[in-house]
Short mmCIF file of C-alpha atoms and ligand atoms in Angstrom, two decimals:
data_model
loop_
_atom_site.label_atom_id
_atom_site.label_comp_id
_atom_site.label_asym_id
_atom_site.label_seq_id
_atom_site.Cartn_x
_atom_site.Cartn_y
_atom_site.Cartn_z
CA MET I 19 106.97 134.24 96.69
CA LYS I 20 103.05 134.84 95.34
CA VAL I 21 103.85 135.22 91.39
CA LEU I 22 100.75 136.86 89.18
CA VAL I 23 100.24 134.56 86.35
CA THR I 24 98.99 136.24 83.71
CA GLY I 25 97.33 133.45 81.16
CA GLY I 26 97.97 131.37 83.91
CA CYS I 27 95.90 128.89 82.77
CA GLY I 28 96.29 128.44 78.97
CA TYR I 29 98.87 125.94 77.96
CA ILE I 30 102.41 127.16 79.53
CA GLY I 31 100.69 129.12 82.27
CA SER I 32 98.88 126.29 83.55
CA HIS I 33 102.46 123.94 83.57
CA ALA I 34 104.00 127.59 85.49
CA CYS I 35 101.96 127.26 88.00
CA VAL I 36 102.56 123.91 88.76
CA ALA I 37 106.56 124.75 88.28
CA LEU I 38 106.24 127.85 90.59
CA ALA I 39 104.12 125.41 93.56
CA ALA I 40 106.61 122.96 93.37
CA ALA I 41 109.24 125.46 93.88
CA GLY I 42 107.83 126.74 96.46
CA HIS I 43 106.05 129.82 95.11
CA GLU I 44 102.40 130.86 95.67
CA PRO I 45 100.74 131.16 91.82
CA ILE I 46 97.35 133.99 91.75
CA VAL I 47 96.13 133.40 87.91
CA LEU I 48 94.27 135.78 85.72
CA ASP I 49 92.75 134.37 83.12
CA ASN I 50 90.36 136.20 80.69
CA PHE I 51 89.57 132.36 79.31
CA SER I 52 89.48 133.27 75.69
CA ASN I 53 92.04 130.98 74.69
CA SER I 54 91.88 128.44 77.55
CA ASN I 55 88.97 126.41 79.80
CA PRO I 56 88.32 126.45 83.41
CA LYS I 57 88.40 123.31 84.09
CA ALA I 58 91.96 123.96 83.58
CA VAL I 59 91.54 124.89 87.44
CA GLY I 60 90.44 121.95 88.64
CA ARG I 61 93.63 120.16 87.28
CA ILE I 62 96.21 122.39 88.44
CA GLU I 63 94.70 121.90 91.58
CA LYS I 64 94.96 118.52 91.70
CA LEU I 65 98.93 118.46 90.48
CA ILE I 66 99.48 121.34 93.49
CA GLY I 67 97.67 119.92 95.71
CA ARG I 68 95.79 122.99 97.18
CA SER I 69 93.05 125.38 95.98
CA LEU I 70 94.72 127.93 92.86
CA VAL I 71 93.24 131.77 93.51
CA VAL I 72 91.83 132.69 89.93
CA TYR I 73 90.63 135.89 88.79
CA GLN I 74 88.83 135.56 85.74
CA GLY I 75 89.41 139.32 84.04
CA ASP I 76 91.61 140.49 81.69
CA ILE I 77 95.34 142.29 81.46
CA ARG I 78 93.42 145.45 79.79
CA ASP I 79 91.15 145.91 83.08
CA ARG I 80 93.19 148.18 84.88
CA LEU I 81 90.86 147.51 88.36
CA VAL I 82 90.83 143.83 87.91
CA LEU I 83 94.66 144.46 88.24
CA ASP I 84 94.24 146.88 91.16
CA CYS I 85 92.27 145.11 93.04
CA ILE I 86 94.27 141.73 92.54
CA PHE I 87 97.65 143.69 94.01
CA GLU I 88 95.76 145.27 96.72
CA GLN I 89 94.66 141.97 97.71
CA HIS I 90 97.50 140.29 97.25
CA ARG I 91 101.37 141.13 98.10
CA ILE I 92 102.55 139.59 95.06
CA GLY I 93 106.04 139.74 94.62
CA ALA I 94 106.86 138.72 90.89
CA VAL I 95 104.53 138.74 87.19
CA MET I 96 104.80 136.08 84.65
CA HIS I 97 103.02 137.14 81.96
CA PHE I 98 101.46 134.70 79.79
CA ALA I 99 98.20 136.16 78.51
CA GLY I 100 98.42 137.04 74.94
CA LEU I 101 97.12 136.05 71.11
CA LYS I 102 99.47 134.06 69.71
CA ALA I 103 97.95 132.82 65.95
CA VAL I 104 100.16 134.42 63.98
CA GLY I 105 97.88 133.96 60.62
CA GLU I 106 94.93 134.67 63.04
CA SER I 107 97.02 137.88 63.89
CA VAL I 108 97.01 139.02 59.91
CA ALA I 109 93.04 139.19 59.80
CA LYS I 110 93.33 140.74 62.98
CA PRO I 111 95.73 142.79 63.66
CA LEU I 112 93.97 145.39 65.52
CA GLU I 113 93.08 142.37 68.10
CA TYR I 114 96.41 141.44 68.36
CA TYR I 115 98.19 144.91 69.04
CA ASP I 116 95.23 146.14 71.86
CA ASN I 117 95.45 142.40 73.98
CA ASN I 118 99.44 141.63 73.47
CA LEU I 119 100.46 145.22 73.74
CA SER I 120 98.34 147.38 75.32
CA GLY I 121 97.62 144.54 77.44
CA THR I 122 100.96 144.51 78.01
CA LEU I 123 101.29 148.31 78.79
CA ASN I 124 98.30 148.22 81.58
CA LEU I 125 99.83 145.67 83.40
CA LEU I 126 102.94 147.82 83.49
CA ALA I 127 101.66 150.70 84.72
CA ALA I 128 99.23 148.73 87.73
CA MET I 129 102.72 147.65 88.82
CA ARG I 130 104.08 150.23 88.37
CA ALA I 131 101.54 151.80 91.12
CA ALA I 132 101.26 148.95 93.02
CA HIS I 133 105.60 149.10 93.13
CA ILE I 134 106.19 145.65 92.10
CA TYR I 135 109.31 145.82 90.12
CA ARG I 136 109.58 142.11 88.95
CA LEU I 137 108.34 140.94 85.59
CA ILE I 138 109.26 138.04 83.08
CA PHE I 139 107.86 138.42 79.66
CA SER I 140 107.01 135.83 77.17
CA SER I 141 108.21 136.33 74.14
CA SER I 142 109.06 134.32 71.10
CA ALA I 143 112.19 133.00 68.77
CA THR I 144 109.65 134.96 66.09
CA VAL I 145 111.26 138.22 66.65
CA TYR I 146 114.36 137.18 64.90
CA GLY I 147 112.01 136.55 61.72
CA ASP I 148 114.06 134.51 59.02
CA PRO I 149 117.99 134.42 61.23
CA LEU I 150 120.67 134.91 58.85
CA THR I 151 122.64 132.18 60.59
CA VAL I 152 121.78 129.36 62.99
CA PRO I 153 121.93 128.27 65.90
CA ILE I 154 120.39 131.80 66.91
CA SER I 155 122.38 133.88 69.62
CA GLU I 156 120.09 136.49 71.55
CA THR I 157 122.20 138.92 69.91
CA ALA I 158 121.10 138.44 66.44
CA GLN I 159 118.87 140.71 64.83
CA THR I 160 115.59 141.25 66.06
CA GLY I 161 112.61 143.42 64.18
CA ALA I 162 112.47 141.52 60.81
CA THR I 163 108.75 140.17 61.47
CA THR I 164 106.45 139.26 59.38
CA ASN I 165 103.35 139.05 60.61
CA PRO I 166 101.15 140.64 63.24
CA TYR I 167 101.78 138.29 65.93
CA GLY I 168 105.32 138.72 66.04
CA THR I 169 105.17 142.22 65.98
CA SER I 170 103.89 143.00 68.84
CA LYS I 171 106.37 141.04 70.56
CA HIS I 172 108.83 142.66 69.04
CA MET I 173 106.89 145.82 70.08
CA VAL I 174 106.68 144.47 73.49
CA GLU I 175 109.73 143.81 73.92
CA SER I 176 110.79 147.58 72.59
CA CYS I 177 108.38 148.88 75.42
CA LEU I 178 110.32 147.24 77.82
CA ARG I 179 113.22 148.16 77.29
CA ASP I 180 112.85 152.04 76.52
CA PHE I 181 111.08 151.45 79.93
CA SER I 182 113.94 149.19 81.80
CA ALA I 183 116.29 152.18 80.92
CA ALA I 184 114.15 154.31 82.00
CA ASN I 185 113.48 153.17 85.23
CA PRO I 186 116.58 151.04 86.36
CA ASP I 187 115.28 149.61 89.77
CA TRP I 188 112.86 146.91 88.01
CA SER I 189 113.86 143.78 87.13
CA ILE I 190 112.76 142.10 83.54
CA THR I 191 113.10 139.58 81.99
CA LEU I 192 112.33 138.66 78.04
CA LEU I 193 112.42 135.15 77.35
CA ARG I 194 112.39 134.21 73.95
CA TYR I 195 110.83 130.88 73.68
CA PHE I 196 111.52 128.15 69.92
CA ASN I 197 108.79 125.66 70.20
CA PRO I 198 107.56 124.64 73.04
CA ILE I 199 105.03 121.00 72.56
CA GLY I 200 105.47 118.21 75.37
CA ALA I 201 102.53 118.17 78.23
CA HIS I 202 103.42 117.51 82.30
CA PRO I 203 103.76 113.56 82.48
CA SER I 204 100.10 113.32 84.44
CA GLY I 205 98.72 113.58 81.46
CA LEU I 206 96.30 116.07 83.71
CA ILE I 207 97.21 119.72 81.68
CA GLY I 208 98.25 120.08 78.18
CA GLU I 209 98.25 121.63 74.74
CA ASP I 210 94.03 121.84 74.02
CA PRO I 211 93.82 124.11 70.89
CA THR I 212 91.02 126.12 69.50
CA GLY I 213 89.60 125.14 66.20
CA ILE I 214 92.26 123.45 64.05
CA PRO I 215 95.16 123.45 65.30
CA ASN I 216 97.96 125.91 63.36
CA ASN I 217 100.90 124.13 65.20
CA LEU I 218 102.81 120.63 64.59
CA MET I 219 102.34 118.62 67.45
CA PRO I 220 99.04 119.20 68.03
CA PHE I 221 97.90 118.39 64.89
CA ILE I 222 100.07 115.36 64.68
CA THR I 223 98.61 114.25 67.88
CA GLN I 224 95.04 114.94 66.67
CA VAL I 225 95.72 112.51 63.56
CA ALA I 226 96.56 109.80 65.71
CA ILE I 227 93.54 110.07 68.00
CA GLY I 228 91.15 110.17 64.80
CA ARG I 229 90.30 113.62 64.82
CA ARG I 230 91.96 114.75 61.73
CA ASP I 231 92.36 112.22 58.94
CA THR I 232 96.14 113.13 57.66
CA LEU I 233 98.84 115.24 58.85
CA SER I 234 99.96 118.08 55.75
CA ILE I 235 103.55 118.65 55.86
CA PHE I 236 104.05 122.35 54.67
CA GLY I 237 106.89 121.84 51.84
CA ASN I 238 110.15 119.04 51.47
CA ASP I 239 111.68 121.20 49.33
CA TYR I 240 113.76 123.45 51.90
CA PRO I 241 117.34 123.47 52.31
CA THR I 242 117.57 121.37 55.56
CA HIS I 243 118.72 117.53 56.18
CA ASP I 244 115.87 116.07 54.98
CA GLY I 245 113.90 119.18 52.71
CA THR I 246 110.92 119.19 55.24
CA GLY I 247 110.91 122.54 58.30
CA VAL I 248 113.31 122.42 61.13
CA ARG I 249 112.66 123.68 64.05
CA ASP I 250 114.01 123.70 67.73
CA TYR I 251 111.15 122.02 69.89
CA ILE I 252 111.23 122.22 73.58
CA HIS I 253 109.71 120.49 76.61
CA VAL I 254 106.73 122.55 77.76
CA GLN I 255 108.04 121.49 81.61
CA ASP I 256 111.77 122.42 80.68
CA LEU I 257 109.99 125.62 79.61
CA VAL I 258 108.52 126.67 82.80
CA GLU I 259 111.55 125.70 84.80
CA GLY I 260 113.47 128.29 82.76
CA HIS I 261 110.85 130.24 84.24
CA VAL I 262 111.43 129.66 87.44
CA ALA I 263 115.06 129.48 87.06
CA ALA I 264 114.53 132.99 85.94
CA LEU I 265 112.53 134.62 88.45
CA GLU I 266 115.30 132.99 90.96
CA GLU I 267 118.69 134.37 89.34
CA ARG I 268 117.66 137.24 88.04
CA GLY I 269 114.74 138.53 89.68
CA ASN I 270 116.97 140.14 92.50
CA VAL I 271 119.10 141.27 89.57
CA SER I 272 117.79 144.69 88.37
CA GLY I 273 118.26 145.48 84.36
CA LEU I 274 116.79 144.48 81.46
CA HIS I 275 117.87 140.49 80.55
CA VAL I 276 117.23 138.60 77.53
CA TYR I 277 117.28 134.36 77.27
CA ASN I 278 116.17 131.64 74.32
CA LEU I 279 114.69 129.04 75.58
CA GLY I 280 115.41 126.35 73.44
CA THR I 281 117.17 122.87 73.13
CA GLY I 282 119.68 123.97 70.54
CA ASN I 283 118.55 121.07 68.28
CA GLY I 284 116.86 120.91 65.43
CA VAL I 285 114.41 118.61 64.29
CA SER I 286 112.47 118.47 60.77
CA VAL I 287 108.72 117.73 60.57
CA LEU I 288 109.71 114.16 59.10
CA ASP I 289 111.84 113.60 62.19
CA MET I 290 108.48 114.06 64.83
CA VAL I 291 106.72 112.19 62.57
CA ALA I 292 109.31 109.49 62.66
CA ALA I 293 109.46 110.19 66.53
CA MET I 294 105.76 109.50 66.64
CA ASN I 295 105.30 106.38 63.98
CA LYS I 296 107.89 104.79 66.95
CA VAL I 297 105.35 105.88 70.23
CA LEU I 298 102.41 104.94 68.45
CA GLY I 299 103.77 101.04 66.96
CA ARG I 300 102.09 102.32 63.79
CA GLU I 301 102.67 105.10 60.28
CA LEU I 302 100.61 108.30 60.65
CA PRO I 303 98.97 109.51 57.42
CA VAL I 304 101.54 112.27 55.47
CA ARG I 305 100.28 114.25 52.55
CA ILE I 306 103.02 116.59 51.12
CA GLU I 307 101.45 119.81 50.37
CA PRO I 308 103.41 123.23 49.18
CA ARG I 309 105.30 125.31 51.54
CA ARG I 310 103.38 127.35 53.98
CA ALA I 311 103.54 131.16 53.68
CA GLY I 312 104.98 132.73 56.01
CA ASP I 313 107.46 129.64 57.14
CA ILE I 314 111.26 129.88 57.45
CA ALA I 315 113.49 126.73 56.45
CA GLN I 316 115.55 126.33 59.80
CA CYS I 317 115.17 127.90 63.50
CA PHE I 318 117.03 126.80 66.21
CA ALA I 319 118.46 128.55 69.80
CA GLU I 320 121.78 129.32 70.75
CA VAL I 321 121.52 128.33 74.46
CA ASP I 322 124.79 129.06 76.35
CA LYS I 323 123.60 131.85 78.29
CA ALA I 324 120.71 131.17 79.71
CA GLU I 325 122.84 128.19 81.29
CA LYS I 326 125.69 130.35 81.86
CA GLU I 327 123.91 132.32 83.89
CA LEU I 328 120.71 130.78 84.79
CA GLY I 329 122.01 127.68 85.58
CA TRP I 330 119.26 125.78 83.50
CA SER I 331 119.28 123.68 80.26
CA ALA I 332 116.30 122.03 78.55
CA ASN I 333 116.59 117.88 79.62
CA HIS I 334 113.57 116.33 78.24
CA ASP I 335 115.01 114.40 74.56
CA LEU I 336 112.54 114.55 71.75
CA MET I 337 111.28 111.37 72.42
CA ASP I 338 109.81 112.66 75.75
CA MET I 339 108.18 115.28 73.86
CA VAL I 340 106.41 112.85 71.80
CA GLU I 341 105.64 110.62 74.96
CA HIS I 342 103.57 113.38 76.78
CA SER I 343 102.06 114.88 74.44
CA TRP I 344 100.30 111.57 73.09
CA ASN I 345 99.66 110.50 77.06
CA TRP I 346 97.68 113.83 77.21
CA GLN I 347 96.03 113.50 73.96
CA GLN I 348 95.02 110.04 74.92
CA ARG I 349 93.83 111.34 78.15
CA ASN I 350 91.84 113.76 76.80
CA PRO I 351 90.57 112.85 73.06
CA ASN I 352 88.84 116.32 72.77
CA GLY I 353 90.96 118.47 75.64
CA TYR I 354 89.93 119.63 78.88
CA GLN I 355 86.06 119.12 77.03
CA SER I 356 86.84 115.07 77.17
P1 NAD A 3 97.62 129.76 75.23
O1 NAD A 3 96.56 130.80 74.80
O2 NAD A 3 97.75 128.49 75.41
O3 NAD A 3 97.29 131.08 77.17
C1 NAD A 3 96.95 132.18 76.62
C2 NAD A 3 96.34 132.10 77.87
O4 NAD A 3 96.23 133.95 78.16
C3 NAD A 3 94.76 131.81 77.77
O5 NAD A 3 94.88 131.18 78.79
C4 NAD A 3 94.21 133.14 76.92
O6 NAD A 3 93.02 133.17 77.90
C5 NAD A 3 94.75 134.21 78.12
N1 NAD A 3 94.75 135.16 77.75
C6 NAD A 3 94.91 135.86 76.57
N2 NAD A 3 94.57 137.23 76.34
C7 NAD A 3 94.10 137.56 77.77
C8 NAD A 3 94.28 138.69 78.06
N3 NAD A 3 93.90 140.07 77.95
N4 NAD A 3 93.73 138.99 79.64
C9 NAD A 3 93.60 137.93 80.30
N5 NAD A 3 94.14 136.97 79.75
C10 NAD A 3 94.68 136.80 78.52
O7 NAD A 3 99.03 130.41 74.77
P2 NAD A 3 100.68 129.61 75.28
O8 NAD A 3 100.83 128.82 74.24
O9 NAD A 3 100.06 128.94 76.54
O10 NAD A 3 101.59 130.98 74.90
C11 NAD A 3 101.43 131.84 76.45
C12 NAD A 3 102.32 132.66 76.13
O11 NAD A 3 103.88 132.12 75.60
C13 NAD A 3 101.87 133.87 74.78
O12 NAD A 3 102.08 135.30 75.25
C14 NAD A 3 102.36 133.32 73.59
O13 NAD A 3 102.93 134.57 72.97
C15 NAD A 3 104.26 132.96 74.09
N6 NAD A 3 104.59 132.08 73.49
C16 NAD A 3 103.76 130.69 72.64
C17 NAD A 3 104.44 130.16 72.13
C18 NAD A 3 103.69 128.36 71.81
O14 NAD A 3 104.69 128.04 70.84
N7 NAD A 3 102.72 127.89 72.45
C19 NAD A 3 105.71 130.48 71.73
C20 NAD A 3 106.63 131.37 72.14
C21 NAD A 3 105.81 132.60 72.83
C1 WQD A 4 106.86 123.84 62.88
C2 WQD A 4 106.65 122.92 61.69
C3 WQD A 4 105.71 124.02 59.56
C4 WQD A 4 101.70 122.30 61.17
C5 WQD A 4 105.01 129.22 65.37
C6 WQD A 4 104.75 130.56 65.28
C7 WQD A 4 106.22 131.04 66.55
C8 WQD A 4 105.79 130.47 67.61
C9 WQD A 4 105.73 128.43 67.54
C10 WQD A 4 103.86 131.48 69.28
C11 WQD A 4 106.47 123.80 60.31
C12 WQD A 4 105.49 122.36 59.68
C13 WQD A 4 103.11 122.56 60.86
C14 WQD A 4 101.05 121.34 60.21
C15 WQD A 4 103.34 121.07 59.15
N1 WQD A 4 104.73 130.77 68.51
N2 WQD A 4 103.72 122.14 60.27
N3 WQD A 4 102.48 120.77 59.24
O1 WQD A 4 105.76 127.83 62.44
O2 WQD A 4 107.46 127.16 63.79
O3 WQD A 4 106.11 128.45 64.87
O4 WQD A 4 104.57 128.55 66.61
O5 WQD A 4 105.29 132.41 69.86
O6 WQD A 4 105.36 132.28 66.41
O7 WQD A 4 105.33 131.20 64.22
O8 WQD A 4 104.88 126.40 64.89
O9 WQD A 4 104.43 124.07 64.80
O10 WQD A 4 103.35 125.63 63.40
O11 WQD A 4 104.90 124.34 62.57
O12 WQD A 4 104.12 121.01 58.10
O13 WQD A 4 100.31 120.92 59.88
O14 WQD A 4 105.70 122.37 61.19
O15 WQD A 4 105.82 124.17 58.16
O16 WQD A 4 108.05 123.37 59.56
P1 WQD A 4 106.73 127.50 63.97
P2 WQD A 4 104.37 125.09 63.56
#
């Protein structure tokens, strides 16, 4: 099946293109390259063994969407395109709501006009806010978001829920990612953040490669096993396999489907540093700093539903994630610019 992959040259989208091709589907990419490098196209092509159809354009541009849907018999859309930096969203709420919410509504309208009724949406555990209990189930309360990014994701989920109720013949799947890290084992594609990384793993690998001096550990006084923040890190390969499973198991089932994509395991910052030190064979320079505003103590997934209904579960362990992240960084010290 031809699958439109919006944001298909980004961190997760690029891995999804490879996983789709491996499963016998044909990814068609739409990306405005606002947070990715066109060099990713050649890397993806190397991994899928054929050329990749890429449209440079914006999900907010109805004409480019109509053109793609006229040119290709698209069977489904995997929608990764969006802005995702929590801190940036506080400073630029308009850009985040325009991109993430208006962009998705524009995409939905174009899909409806083209009679394309399968959508898989990149949602986020951030819609759960600060959870009352962990592990977090799909039935947990959502909406207590604390930044425009998380609110934009929750708004899109609400729009898709209402749209699904009014259009029961559509198959719409919300995949709530926890903390994706890692890279394709080849080291050809990976996470290539612009500027100073917000997220833990790319910051760790940039310290390890010598691009950053020291890792700041934001708080060691949380109510966790070692005082540092605990998250559910999931290998990006497992994450995109979850997308293929959702397409194949729910793509022909109408209605709205919601799944957590995580491992169900909580890993602390110090656990992550220890794993990286083991891979490196040396100690990373770290410094304990005050808590980061907006951070929560613990967040990890209940993963039974995806396992039961999609026949999917994460199978890479923490060492795989750290090794593959480091392999990508070593082969690409400056990301795709290397
Ligand atoms: P990314 O920034 O690497 O990839 C997003 C891609 O979308 C980029 O290639 C960017 O150029 C493109 N893009 C952005 N706005 C666009 C627009 N208006 N039109 C066309 N292309 C556009 O991010 P990612 O980490 O791959 O995340 C992909 C999706 O998953 C995002 O929606 C993000 O919110 C979601 N998500 C990511 C994480 C994470 O930790 N990485 C966690 C939960 C959810
Ligand atoms: C993980 C842990 C930090 C950096 C974010 C977004 C979320 C989603 C995933 C999009 C925390 C600690 C981090 C550093 C540190 N993105 N940390 N030093 O905050 O769980 O989630 O990315 O959907 O919406 O909020 O991920 O990697 O930033 O932080 O100590 O330099 O590492 O305090 O405990 P987070 P993260």
